Protein backbone atom coordinates (compact mmCIF):
# COMPACT_ATOMS: atom_id res chain seq x y z
CA MET A 1 -12.81 -47.65 16.58
CA THR A 2 -12.49 -44.87 18.72
CA GLU A 3 -8.58 -45.14 18.09
CA VAL A 4 -9.54 -44.90 14.51
CA LEU A 5 -11.68 -41.85 14.51
CA LEU A 6 -9.40 -39.91 16.32
CA ILE A 7 -6.41 -40.65 14.32
CA VAL A 8 -8.83 -39.46 11.42
CA GLY A 9 -9.45 -36.29 13.43
CA LEU A 10 -6.04 -35.16 13.74
CA LEU A 11 -5.41 -35.63 10.08
CA VAL A 12 -8.26 -33.85 9.30
CA ALA A 13 -7.29 -31.04 11.89
CA ALA A 14 -3.82 -31.05 10.44
CA PHE A 15 -5.31 -30.44 7.02
CA VAL A 16 -7.30 -27.52 8.24
CA GLY A 17 -3.99 -26.09 10.01
CA TYR A 18 -2.65 -26.60 6.53
CA ASN A 19 -5.16 -24.51 4.78
CA ILE A 20 -5.12 -21.96 7.40
CA GLY A 21 -0.96 -21.37 6.60
CA GLY A 22 -2.58 -21.01 3.17
CA ALA A 23 -5.08 -18.76 3.83
CA THR A 24 -3.54 -16.15 6.32
CA THR A 25 -0.24 -15.87 5.32
CA GLY A 26 -1.09 -13.86 2.11
CA PRO A 27 -2.90 -11.01 4.23
CA ALA A 28 -0.20 -10.93 6.50
CA PHE A 29 2.93 -10.87 4.35
CA GLY A 30 1.30 -10.29 0.63
CA PRO A 31 2.02 -6.35 1.10
CA ALA A 32 5.38 -6.96 1.90
CA VAL A 33 6.35 -10.03 -0.94
CA GLY A 34 4.02 -7.44 -3.43
CA ALA A 35 6.25 -4.30 -2.56
CA ASN A 36 9.52 -6.80 -2.97
CA VAL A 37 10.76 -6.18 0.66
CA ILE A 38 11.00 -10.01 1.32
CA THR A 39 10.79 -13.00 -0.53
CA LYS A 40 7.75 -15.32 -0.26
CA LEU A 41 10.07 -17.83 1.36
CA MET A 42 10.98 -15.89 4.17
CA ALA A 43 7.22 -14.48 4.50
CA ALA A 44 6.36 -18.23 4.90
CA GLY A 45 9.08 -18.66 7.50
CA LEU A 46 8.13 -15.42 9.50
CA MET A 47 4.67 -16.47 9.41
CA SER A 48 4.80 -20.13 10.59
CA ILE A 49 7.44 -18.69 13.48
CA PHE A 50 4.83 -16.04 14.79
CA PHE A 51 2.07 -18.03 14.15
CA PHE A 52 2.90 -20.65 16.57
CA LEU A 53 4.03 -18.54 19.15
CA GLY A 54 0.88 -16.82 19.15
CA ALA A 55 -0.54 -20.12 19.12
CA ILE A 56 1.16 -21.07 22.27
CA THR A 57 0.97 -18.39 24.47
CA ILE A 58 -2.55 -16.75 24.26
CA GLY A 59 -3.97 -19.07 21.61
CA PRO A 60 -4.80 -21.74 24.60
CA GLN A 61 -7.61 -19.46 25.88
CA VAL A 62 -9.26 -19.19 22.31
CA VAL A 63 -9.13 -23.13 22.19
CA THR A 64 -11.10 -23.51 25.35
CA THR A 65 -13.67 -21.04 25.15
CA LEU A 66 -14.53 -21.50 21.22
CA GLY A 67 -16.96 -24.26 21.58
CA SER A 68 -18.55 -22.98 24.93
CA ASP A 69 -19.71 -19.74 23.66
CA LEU A 70 -21.09 -20.75 20.51
CA VAL A 71 -23.24 -23.23 21.77
CA HIS A 72 -25.01 -24.05 24.96
CA THR A 73 -23.55 -27.40 25.54
CA THR A 74 -20.27 -29.07 24.49
CA ALA A 75 -22.10 -32.31 24.62
CA ILE A 76 -22.84 -31.88 21.14
CA PHE A 77 -19.03 -32.33 20.01
CA THR A 78 -18.58 -35.75 19.67
CA LEU A 79 -15.75 -37.30 18.06
CA LYS A 80 -17.63 -37.84 15.01
CA ALA A 81 -19.22 -34.61 14.67
CA ASN A 82 -15.71 -33.00 15.34
CA VAL A 83 -14.13 -35.08 12.17
CA ALA A 84 -17.41 -33.89 10.47
CA VAL A 85 -16.81 -29.94 11.34
CA LEU A 86 -13.13 -30.33 10.60
CA PHE A 87 -13.52 -31.96 7.33
CA PHE A 88 -16.05 -29.21 6.26
CA ILE A 89 -13.44 -26.50 7.46
CA GLY A 90 -10.26 -27.91 5.81
CA GLY A 91 -12.31 -28.53 2.60
CA ALA A 92 -13.83 -25.24 2.07
CA LEU A 93 -10.86 -23.50 3.03
CA PHE A 94 -9.00 -25.78 0.64
CA LEU A 95 -11.02 -24.78 -2.37
CA GLY A 96 -10.51 -20.90 -1.48
CA ASN A 97 -6.81 -21.73 -1.25
CA TYR A 98 -6.63 -23.42 -4.93
CA ALA A 99 -8.48 -20.50 -6.30
CA GLY A 100 -5.62 -18.39 -4.97
CA VAL A 101 -8.11 -16.45 -3.06
CA PRO A 102 -7.76 -16.54 0.79
CA ALA A 103 -10.89 -17.31 2.68
CA SER A 104 -11.73 -16.08 6.54
CA THR A 105 -10.75 -19.28 8.54
CA SER A 106 -12.96 -17.51 11.88
CA MET A 107 -16.01 -17.41 9.56
CA THR A 108 -15.58 -20.81 7.89
CA ALA A 109 -15.07 -22.53 11.34
CA VAL A 110 -17.97 -20.94 13.18
CA GLY A 111 -20.05 -21.24 10.26
CA ALA A 112 -19.38 -25.32 10.50
CA ILE A 113 -19.64 -25.49 14.12
CA SER A 114 -22.99 -23.15 13.68
CA ALA A 115 -24.17 -25.42 11.38
CA LEU A 116 -23.82 -28.46 14.13
CA GLY A 117 -25.52 -26.02 16.76
CA VAL A 118 -28.43 -25.74 14.53
CA ALA A 119 -29.00 -28.87 13.68
CA THR A 120 -28.76 -30.06 17.38
CA GLY A 121 -30.92 -27.12 18.55
CA GLU A 122 -28.25 -25.64 20.79
CA LEU A 123 -26.52 -22.75 18.94
CA ASN A 124 -26.43 -19.38 20.87
CA PHE A 125 -28.08 -16.99 18.56
CA ALA A 126 -27.00 -13.92 20.85
CA VAL A 127 -23.56 -14.85 20.70
CA LEU A 128 -23.64 -15.44 16.59
CA GLY A 129 -25.31 -12.14 15.73
CA GLU A 130 -22.92 -10.22 17.81
CA ILE A 131 -20.18 -11.74 15.77
CA VAL A 132 -21.59 -11.51 12.45
CA VAL A 133 -22.54 -8.03 13.11
CA TRP A 134 -18.76 -7.04 13.68
CA TRP A 135 -18.03 -9.34 10.70
CA ILE A 136 -20.05 -7.01 8.67
CA VAL A 137 -18.97 -3.83 10.18
CA ALA A 138 -15.01 -4.16 10.46
CA PRO A 139 -14.10 -5.15 6.58
CA ILE A 140 -16.28 -1.93 6.02
CA ILE A 141 -14.61 0.27 8.27
CA GLY A 142 -11.06 -1.17 6.71
CA PHE A 143 -11.92 -0.40 3.35
CA TRP A 144 -13.05 3.22 3.83
CA VAL A 145 -10.57 4.20 5.99
CA SER A 146 -7.83 2.76 3.71
CA GLY A 147 -9.85 4.33 1.01
CA VAL A 148 -9.90 7.68 2.42
CA VAL A 149 -6.10 7.58 3.02
CA GLY A 150 -5.47 6.39 -0.48
CA ARG A 151 -7.55 9.18 -2.04
CA TYR A 152 -6.61 12.07 -0.01
CA PHE A 153 -3.44 11.58 2.22
CA TYR A 154 -1.50 9.05 0.45
CA PRO A 155 0.79 11.19 -1.53
CA ARG A 156 1.57 13.26 1.81
CA ILE A 157 2.59 10.10 3.60
CA ASN A 158 4.57 8.81 0.73
CA ALA A 159 6.48 11.97 0.45
CA TRP A 160 6.96 11.77 4.02
CA ILE A 161 8.09 8.10 4.46
CA ALA A 162 10.00 8.47 0.89
CA ILE A 163 10.58 4.88 0.23
CA GLU A 164 9.74 2.76 -2.68
CA GLY A 165 9.75 -0.87 -2.76
CA SER A 166 12.67 -2.79 -4.68
CA ARG A 167 12.72 -1.97 -8.56
CA ASP A 168 15.83 -4.32 -9.39
CA GLY A 169 13.86 -7.57 -8.74
CA GLU A 170 15.81 -8.20 -5.80
CA PRO A 171 14.03 -8.05 -2.21
CA MET A 172 14.96 -5.27 -0.14
CA ILE A 173 15.67 -7.78 2.87
CA ALA A 174 17.38 -10.57 2.56
CA ILE A 175 19.72 -13.12 4.75
CA ASP A 176 23.49 -13.81 3.94
CA TRP A 177 24.00 -17.38 4.95
CA ARG A 178 27.34 -17.72 3.77
CA GLY A 179 29.47 -16.41 6.97
CA ALA A 180 29.27 -18.36 10.50
CA VAL A 181 26.49 -15.58 11.43
CA PRO A 182 23.81 -14.75 9.17
CA ARG A 183 23.65 -11.25 7.83
CA PHE A 184 20.95 -8.93 6.97
CA GLN A 185 21.44 -7.63 3.21
CA PHE A 186 19.40 -5.00 1.72
CA GLY A 187 18.29 -3.84 -1.48
CA GLY A 188 16.96 -0.71 -3.17
CA SER A 189 18.94 2.62 -2.16
CA GLY A 190 19.73 1.27 1.12
CA THR A 191 19.06 4.61 2.97
CA ARG A 192 18.42 4.35 6.68
CA ARG A 193 14.66 5.54 6.18
CA GLU A 194 14.07 2.70 3.67
CA ILE A 195 15.49 0.38 5.82
CA THR A 196 13.75 1.40 8.60
CA GLY A 197 10.31 1.40 6.51
CA SER A 198 11.24 -2.41 5.34
CA PHE A 199 11.58 -3.54 9.01
CA VAL A 200 8.25 -1.64 9.81
CA VAL A 201 6.07 -3.35 7.35
CA VAL A 202 7.73 -6.77 8.02
CA GLY A 203 7.34 -6.30 11.63
CA ILE A 204 3.78 -5.42 11.19
CA GLY A 205 3.24 -8.58 9.11
CA CYS A 206 4.71 -10.64 11.92
CA LEU A 207 2.26 -8.95 14.77
CA MET A 208 -0.71 -9.89 12.31
CA ALA A 209 0.90 -13.65 12.10
CA PHE A 210 0.85 -13.47 15.95
CA SER A 211 -2.78 -12.10 15.85
CA SER A 212 -3.56 -15.23 13.56
CA GLY A 213 -1.76 -17.74 15.78
CA THR A 214 -4.06 -16.67 19.01
CA SER A 215 -7.24 -17.10 17.45
CA ASN A 216 -6.76 -19.30 14.12
CA ILE A 217 -5.10 -22.45 16.02
CA ALA A 218 -8.63 -22.84 17.75
CA ASN A 219 -10.27 -23.43 14.20
CA ALA A 220 -8.10 -26.45 13.81
CA ILE A 221 -7.95 -28.07 17.29
CA ALA A 222 -10.55 -26.84 19.14
CA PRO A 223 -13.10 -29.78 18.34
CA ILE A 224 -10.59 -32.46 18.73
CA TYR A 225 -9.82 -30.87 22.31
CA GLY A 226 -13.15 -30.83 23.59
CA THR A 227 -13.17 -34.69 23.13
CA GLY A 228 -10.64 -34.51 26.32
CA GLN A 229 -8.81 -37.46 24.74
CA VAL A 230 -5.63 -35.26 23.73
CA PRO A 231 -3.64 -32.77 25.54
CA MET A 232 -3.69 -28.81 24.77
CA THR A 233 0.37 -28.54 23.80
CA PRO A 234 0.89 -31.52 21.42
CA LEU A 235 -2.37 -30.35 19.50
CA ILE A 236 -0.56 -26.57 19.21
CA VAL A 237 2.14 -28.48 17.99
CA ILE A 238 0.50 -30.46 15.35
CA GLY A 239 -1.73 -27.76 14.36
CA SER A 240 1.04 -25.02 13.73
CA ALA A 241 3.35 -27.59 12.07
CA ALA A 242 0.49 -28.27 9.43
CA VAL A 243 0.05 -24.40 9.37
CA ALA A 244 3.87 -24.01 8.33
CA VAL A 245 3.69 -26.67 5.76
CA GLY A 246 0.62 -24.51 4.38
CA CYS A 247 2.84 -21.28 4.40
CA PHE A 248 5.60 -22.68 2.37
CA THR A 249 3.23 -24.51 -0.37
CA ILE A 250 -0.26 -23.19 -1.00
CA ALA A 251 0.04 -19.95 0.55
CA ARG A 252 2.34 -18.89 -2.60
CA ARG A 253 -1.10 -18.29 -4.54
CA THR A 254 -2.66 -16.10 -2.13
CA MET A 255 0.44 -13.81 -1.54
CA GLU A 256 0.47 -13.59 -5.07
CA THR A 257 -3.21 -12.56 -5.41
CA LEU A 258 -2.88 -9.98 -2.32
CA GLY A 259 0.51 -8.81 -3.17
CA ASN A 260 0.14 -8.28 -7.03
CA ASP A 261 -2.96 -8.80 -8.57
CA ILE A 262 -5.62 -6.99 -6.39
CA THR A 263 -3.22 -3.79 -6.35
CA ASN A 264 0.04 -2.76 -7.15
CA LEU A 265 1.58 -1.96 -3.90
CA PRO A 266 4.79 0.08 -3.14
CA LEU A 267 6.35 -0.10 0.31
CA THR A 268 4.04 3.24 1.65
CA ALA A 269 0.99 1.31 0.68
CA ALA A 270 2.38 -1.95 2.21
CA ILE A 271 2.50 0.12 5.30
CA VAL A 272 -0.71 1.76 5.28
CA VAL A 273 -2.49 -1.62 4.73
CA ALA A 274 -0.57 -3.62 7.44
CA VAL A 275 -1.28 -0.56 10.23
CA VAL A 276 -5.05 -0.28 9.18
CA ALA A 277 -5.90 -4.03 9.22
CA SER A 278 -3.90 -4.54 12.21
CA ALA A 279 -5.30 -1.86 14.49
CA ILE A 280 -8.59 -3.23 13.64
CA VAL A 281 -7.62 -6.62 14.61
CA ILE A 282 -6.41 -5.91 17.33
CA VAL A 283 -9.24 -3.78 18.60
CA LEU A 284 -11.75 -6.80 17.61
CA SER A 285 -9.78 -9.39 19.59
CA ALA A 286 -9.36 -6.93 22.84
CA ILE A 287 -13.51 -6.93 22.69
CA GLY A 288 -13.29 -10.61 22.27
CA ILE A 289 -14.64 -10.87 18.88
CA PRO A 290 -13.07 -13.71 16.83
CA ALA A 291 -11.61 -11.32 14.11
CA SER A 292 -12.23 -11.93 10.31
CA PHE A 293 -8.43 -11.26 9.95
CA VAL A 294 -8.57 -12.30 6.00
CA ILE A 295 -11.34 -10.16 5.02
CA ILE A 296 -10.26 -7.04 6.92
CA ALA A 297 -6.76 -7.26 5.11
CA THR A 298 -8.32 -8.07 1.80
CA MET A 299 -10.86 -5.16 2.21
CA SER A 300 -7.75 -2.55 3.41
CA ILE A 301 -5.88 -3.61 0.45
CA ILE A 302 -8.92 -3.06 -1.82
CA GLY A 303 -9.99 0.38 -0.14
CA LEU A 304 -6.71 1.56 -0.78
CA GLY A 305 -6.03 0.76 -4.07
CA TRP A 306 -9.56 2.16 -5.23
CA GLY A 307 -8.86 5.67 -3.08
CA ARG A 308 -5.48 5.78 -4.96
CA ALA A 309 -7.23 5.20 -8.37
CA THR A 310 -9.94 7.79 -7.78
CA ARG A 311 -7.93 10.23 -6.40
CA THR A 312 -8.83 13.85 -7.42
CA THR A 313 -7.08 16.92 -8.82
CA THR A 314 -7.71 20.47 -9.69
CA LEU A 315 -6.75 21.44 -13.69
CA SER A 316 -6.75 24.76 -14.46
CA ASP A 317 -7.60 26.17 -18.08
CA ALA A 318 -5.34 29.28 -18.49
CA ARG A 319 -7.49 30.18 -21.95
CA ARG A 320 -10.75 29.79 -20.49
CA GLY A 321 -10.02 30.43 -16.79
CA GLU A 322 -11.88 27.37 -15.69
CA GLU A 323 -10.63 24.77 -13.15
CA THR A 324 -11.90 21.26 -13.27
CA ARG A 325 -12.08 18.27 -11.06
CA VAL A 326 -10.70 15.08 -12.42
CA SER A 327 -9.66 11.87 -11.10
CA VAL A 328 -6.09 10.26 -11.32
CA GLY A 329 -7.72 7.31 -13.43
CA ALA A 330 -9.26 9.48 -15.93
CA LEU A 331 -5.65 11.25 -16.65
CA THR A 332 -3.73 8.24 -17.09
CA ALA A 333 -6.25 7.16 -19.59
CA GLU A 334 -5.07 9.33 -22.21
CA GLU A 335 -3.89 8.63 -25.56
CA GLU A 336 -0.10 7.72 -25.51
CA GLY A 337 1.87 11.38 -27.15
CA GLU A 338 -0.26 13.50 -25.23
CA GLN A 339 1.58 15.60 -22.84
CA ALA A 340 0.15 14.99 -18.98
CA PRO A 341 -0.37 17.81 -16.98
CA GLU A 342 1.16 17.95 -13.48
CA ILE A 343 -1.04 17.01 -10.42
CA GLY A 344 -0.04 19.04 -7.62
CA GLU A 345 3.45 18.47 -6.70
CA GLU A 346 3.66 15.14 -8.11
CA GLU A 347 5.36 14.69 -11.39
CA PRO A 348 3.75 12.95 -14.62
CA GLU A 349 5.81 10.02 -14.81
CA ASP A 350 4.75 9.31 -11.13
CA ILE A 351 1.13 9.15 -11.87
CA PRO A 352 -0.17 5.63 -11.42
CA LYS A 353 -2.45 4.18 -14.04
CA ALA A 354 -5.79 3.35 -12.40
CA SER A 355 -5.41 -0.30 -13.93
CA ASP A 356 -1.99 -0.98 -12.09
CA LEU A 357 -3.61 0.36 -8.82
CA PHE A 358 -7.20 -1.69 -8.51
CA ASP A 359 -8.24 -4.69 -10.49
CA PRO A 360 -11.99 -4.72 -10.46
CA SER A 361 -12.43 -8.05 -11.96
CA THR A 362 -9.60 -9.90 -9.51
CA THR A 363 -11.72 -7.61 -6.85
CA ALA A 364 -14.83 -9.32 -7.67
CA ARG A 365 -12.99 -12.99 -7.60
CA VAL A 366 -11.88 -12.12 -4.24
CA ILE A 367 -14.69 -10.89 -2.46
CA LEU A 368 -17.33 -13.80 -4.31
CA MET A 369 -14.91 -16.77 -3.18
CA GLN A 370 -14.70 -15.20 0.46
CA ASN A 371 -18.17 -15.52 0.75
CA VAL A 372 -18.76 -18.62 -0.94
CA VAL A 373 -16.24 -20.84 1.13
CA PRO A 374 -17.84 -20.12 4.49
CA ILE A 375 -21.27 -20.59 3.02
CA ILE A 376 -20.39 -23.80 1.79
CA ALA A 377 -18.69 -25.04 5.02
CA THR A 378 -22.03 -24.20 6.47
CA VAL A 379 -24.46 -25.60 4.25
CA GLY A 380 -22.55 -28.98 3.98
CA ALA A 381 -22.17 -29.30 7.75
CA PHE A 382 -25.54 -28.45 8.17
CA LEU A 383 -27.04 -30.99 5.66
CA THR A 384 -25.04 -33.51 7.07
CA PHE A 385 -25.78 -33.18 10.83
CA GLU A 386 -29.49 -32.84 10.18
CA TYR A 387 -29.90 -35.78 7.61
CA VAL A 388 -27.10 -38.40 7.81
CA PRO A 389 -28.49 -40.64 10.55
CA ILE A 390 -24.76 -41.69 11.88
CA PHE A 391 -24.15 -38.82 13.88
CA GLY A 392 -27.73 -39.67 16.02
CA PHE A 393 -28.86 -36.04 16.26
């Protein structure tokens, strides 16, 4: 019976890893894919590689501490309980991925484990409270920092970087496999600044993938490792392989949502989002908080799109001698055929439509699902551990 439960536990852990790949690839490489810097296939490959590197190097530390800080005793992590926890984590994440919305793996995992702690009376509320506070504060910081950049500094940054995503439908960075040695191919204008910017946004995506591996691998394998029946390294390999499968399959939906549906991201915007989200995730990791990687990146994308759509400028009326402050979105809502006024140093044809920069309906769907998914895992796990007698709690 124990062997059967262990096999089931490993399969459920792999299912969790599969959904982690689907949930985290979008925030890491959605900007680069949305800006048409790399293809979804290349994004999946890079995510798989750097996730594994993070998991095999720093990941073991997170795996060994995930169950010890949040609960008072690890005795509650029985094999039956671990299978149930992983089932609710994987099932809830699958719902989010199926809807094309990447949910927070950390929030979902912590919610399910906390439910087990509440049902057994072993939850450390002080640690949980500290984590939740940062989960609330960090996305708000990401939204407003990105919003301020989009509203006040984006045109200046864009002029300084002076690069755009590929407009001919071809990715800006591709690999030519035809020769004996693979070579990079560059689309767009091929200028040095454009190529450098492309590598920057891809590099930051790789950094985010590495960070995801350091923390999210624990969400898939920590409960199984806590039983002491499987060594650490084989579990990391199994979990990372499952993540890779998710990267190449279901992650395509979340990359589409974060790269195209919420906001239309040129390469400059992709770099801004990646820098803001990466900085916040790194700071939280440094102080020992399990970062809600997906939520921070998503809110940064939303904040930048909102900031760009609501950017204001001063228009002068020479006949009346008046100046009026209006938003970029209001200017672009004029009927076709009317001459669009110049905005500062921008050309009229470069003024983006508000609907192209920020989609409120998609944003609402993303925020709703990212809160619903952890709630489903938490409530489902609590009801199971509290009222199903086979767990013996």
